[in-house]
Tab-separated table of C-alpha atoms in Angstrom:
chain	number	residue	atom	x	y	z
R	1	MET	CA	18.784	-9.594	6.366
R	2	CYS	CA	20.565	-11.053	9.534
R	3	GLN	CA	19.824	-8.952	12.471
R	4	SER	CA	21.934	-10.698	14.984
R	5	LYS	CA	25.561	-10.198	13.110
R	6	PRO	CA	26.482	-6.301	13.403
R	7	PHE	CA	27.270	-4.247	10.474
R	8	MET	CA	30.465	-2.792	12.079
R	9	GLY	CA	34.002	-4.089	11.549
R	10	VAL	CA	37.423	-4.378	13.267
R	11	HIS	CA	37.535	-0.659	13.986
R	12	ASN	CA	34.473	-0.771	16.053
R	13	PRO	CA	33.161	-1.922	18.338
R	14	LEU	CA	36.384	-3.680	19.379
R	15	ARG	CA	38.900	-0.813	19.242
R	16	ALA	CA	36.652	2.082	19.681
R	17	LEU	CA	34.850	0.641	22.736
R	18	GLU	CA	37.756	-0.655	24.432
R	19	ASN	CA	39.633	2.722	23.716
R	20	PHE	CA	36.728	5.044	24.472
R	21	PRO	CA	34.236	3.790	27.041
R	22	ILE	CA	33.475	7.184	28.455
R	23	SER	CA	29.762	7.810	28.820
R	24	GLY	CA	28.395	4.164	27.803
R	25	ILE	CA	25.952	6.108	25.519
R	26	PRO	CA	26.176	4.941	21.872
R	27	ILE	CA	25.870	7.533	18.979
R	28	GLY	CA	23.073	5.323	17.624
R	29	GLN	CA	20.936	6.952	20.433
R	30	TYR	CA	21.140	10.184	18.727
R	31	GLY	CA	19.058	9.824	15.568
R	32	GLY	CA	19.597	13.190	14.126
R	33	LEU	CA	23.308	12.852	14.355
R	34	VAL	CA	23.359	9.390	12.644
R	35	ARG	CA	21.037	10.642	9.980
R	36	ALA	CA	23.107	13.605	9.342
R	37	LEU	CA	26.354	11.612	9.081
R	38	ALA	CA	24.644	9.388	6.486
R	39	GLU	CA	23.452	12.582	4.655
R	40	VAL	CA	27.043	13.464	4.383
R	41	LYS	CA	28.267	9.956	3.203
R	42	LEU	CA	25.287	10.082	0.502
R	43	ALA	CA	26.380	13.501	-0.831
R	44	ALA	CA	29.981	12.338	-0.991
R	45	VAL	CA	29.172	9.235	-2.986
R	46	GLN	CA	27.030	11.162	-5.289
R	47	THR	CA	29.735	13.798	-5.696
R	48	ASN	CA	32.481	10.945	-6.257
R	49	ALA	CA	30.207	9.219	-8.937
R	50	GLU	CA	29.828	12.633	-10.793
R	51	LEU	CA	33.783	12.792	-10.591
R	52	GLY	CA	34.097	9.153	-11.899
R	53	LEU	CA	35.902	8.170	-8.774
R	54	ILE	CA	33.489	5.211	-8.094
R	55	ASP	CA	31.375	3.033	-10.388
R	56	PRO	CA	27.745	2.986	-10.720
R	57	GLU	CA	27.097	-0.229	-8.931
R	58	ARG	CA	29.003	0.639	-5.921
R	59	THR	CA	27.347	4.152	-6.019
R	60	GLN	CA	23.798	2.705	-6.074
R	61	ALA	CA	24.531	0.174	-3.102
R	62	ILE	CA	26.232	2.664	-1.005
R	63	SER	CA	23.445	5.186	-1.772
R	64	LYS	CA	20.847	2.883	-0.806
R	65	ALA	CA	22.565	2.072	2.499
R	66	CYS	CA	22.733	5.649	3.277
R	67	GLU	CA	19.034	6.102	2.425
R	68	GLU	CA	18.164	3.257	4.769
R	69	ILE	CA	19.946	5.002	7.555
R	70	ILE	CA	18.557	8.258	7.059
R	71	ALA	CA	15.083	6.656	7.085
R	72	GLY	CA	16.037	5.440	10.516
R	73	LYS	CA	16.983	1.954	9.871
R	74	HIS	CA	20.144	0.215	11.423
R	75	HIS	CA	20.713	2.707	14.127
R	76	GLU	CA	21.504	-0.022	16.595
R	77	HIS	CA	24.751	-0.674	14.634
R	78	PHE	CA	26.189	2.783	15.544
R	79	VAL	CA	27.607	1.614	18.997
R	80	VAL	CA	30.754	4.004	19.433
R	81	ASP	CA	30.322	6.147	22.389
R	82	VAL	CA	29.113	9.663	21.776
R	83	ILE	CA	31.943	11.135	23.718
R	84	GLN	CA	35.468	10.249	22.491
R	85	GLY	CA	39.040	11.111	22.438
R	86	GLY	CA	40.588	12.329	19.035
R	87	ALA	CA	38.793	14.073	16.263
R	88	GLY	CA	35.846	11.586	15.866
R	89	THR	CA	37.667	9.054	13.891
R	90	SER	CA	35.789	6.089	15.727
R	91	SER	CA	32.398	7.661	14.720
R	92	ASN	CA	33.377	8.217	11.253
R	93	MET	CA	34.666	4.702	10.809
R	94	ASN	CA	31.475	3.237	12.607
R	95	VAL	CA	29.713	5.074	9.826
R	96	ASN	CA	31.831	3.931	7.115
R	97	GLU	CA	31.552	0.281	8.051
R	98	VAL	CA	27.961	0.098	8.752
R	99	VAL	CA	27.358	1.777	5.260
R	100	ALA	CA	29.901	-0.487	3.584
R	101	ASN	CA	28.479	-3.839	5.149
R	102	ARG	CA	24.888	-3.024	4.313
R	103	ALA	CA	26.083	-1.869	0.713
R	104	LEU	CA	27.805	-5.420	0.437
R	105	GLU	CA	24.551	-7.203	1.521
R	106	ILE	CA	22.769	-5.016	-1.275
R	107	LEU	CA	25.315	-5.941	-3.754
R	108	GLY	CA	24.670	-9.626	-2.761
R	109	SER	CA	28.127	-9.954	-1.068
R	110	ALA	CA	29.077	-11.189	2.375
R	111	ARG	CA	29.703	-8.418	5.069
R	112	GLY	CA	33.396	-7.958	5.426
R	113	ASP	CA	34.028	-8.596	1.780
R	114	TYR	CA	36.230	-5.468	1.609
R	115	GLN	CA	37.759	-6.330	-1.661
R	116	THR	CA	34.507	-5.865	-3.233
R	117	LEU	CA	33.430	-2.673	-1.469
R	118	HIS	CA	35.608	-1.047	1.276
R	119	PRO	CA	34.641	1.244	4.092
R	120	ASN	CA	37.791	3.600	3.408
R	121	GLU	CA	38.403	3.050	-0.399
R	122	HIS	CA	34.651	3.467	-1.406
R	123	VAL	CA	32.426	4.883	1.406
R	124	ASN	CA	34.974	7.390	2.709
R	125	ILE	CA	36.708	8.178	-0.602
R	126	GLY	CA	37.702	11.944	-0.758
R	127	GLN	CA	36.591	12.632	2.914
R	128	SER	CA	38.305	13.689	6.149
R	129	THR	CA	37.010	12.935	9.553
R	130	ASN	CA	37.957	16.718	10.319
R	131	ASP	CA	35.311	17.770	7.686
R	132	GLY	CA	32.616	15.031	7.553
R	133	LEU	CA	32.003	14.866	11.379
R	134	PRO	CA	31.723	18.839	11.992
R	135	VAL	CA	29.087	18.944	9.141
R	136	GLY	CA	27.301	16.162	10.661
R	137	HIS	CA	27.438	17.684	13.918
R	138	GLN	CA	26.129	21.054	12.714
R	139	ALA	CA	23.360	19.307	10.643
R	140	GLY	CA	22.298	16.838	13.266
R	141	PRO	CA	20.068	19.241	15.213
R	142	ALA	CA	18.669	20.646	12.054
R	143	VAL	CA	17.647	16.818	10.960
R	144	LEU	CA	15.503	16.445	14.109
R	145	TYR	CA	13.149	19.288	13.016
């Protein structure tokens, strides 16, 4: 795996870092939060698979990517500022894009091949920033212990 090319896409760091350079502290420095957000994505993909909304191959790749993040890998790719305006859309997209691009690698595809696996259409399916981020924020401290 190439460590020099980031897992995030166009939504960040380009847009988020330009729009919200508030504290200079990336969410990746908060491992409990990043792990909790990955737990939310893992639970969502498992539920979506049970509902037949996503195929088994994508489910396995997304699940593996989430499990790697939960295990502490790839946190350097979570670069959006911990303090942002809005409802946390930048954080949610950062998670979606890191998971999607790592899942693409697991599938043997290139990062950014969003026709194969898309951050919104597959990783974020059936989710809202207004739900996922509060759950992650509430679970984050619990993950630390």
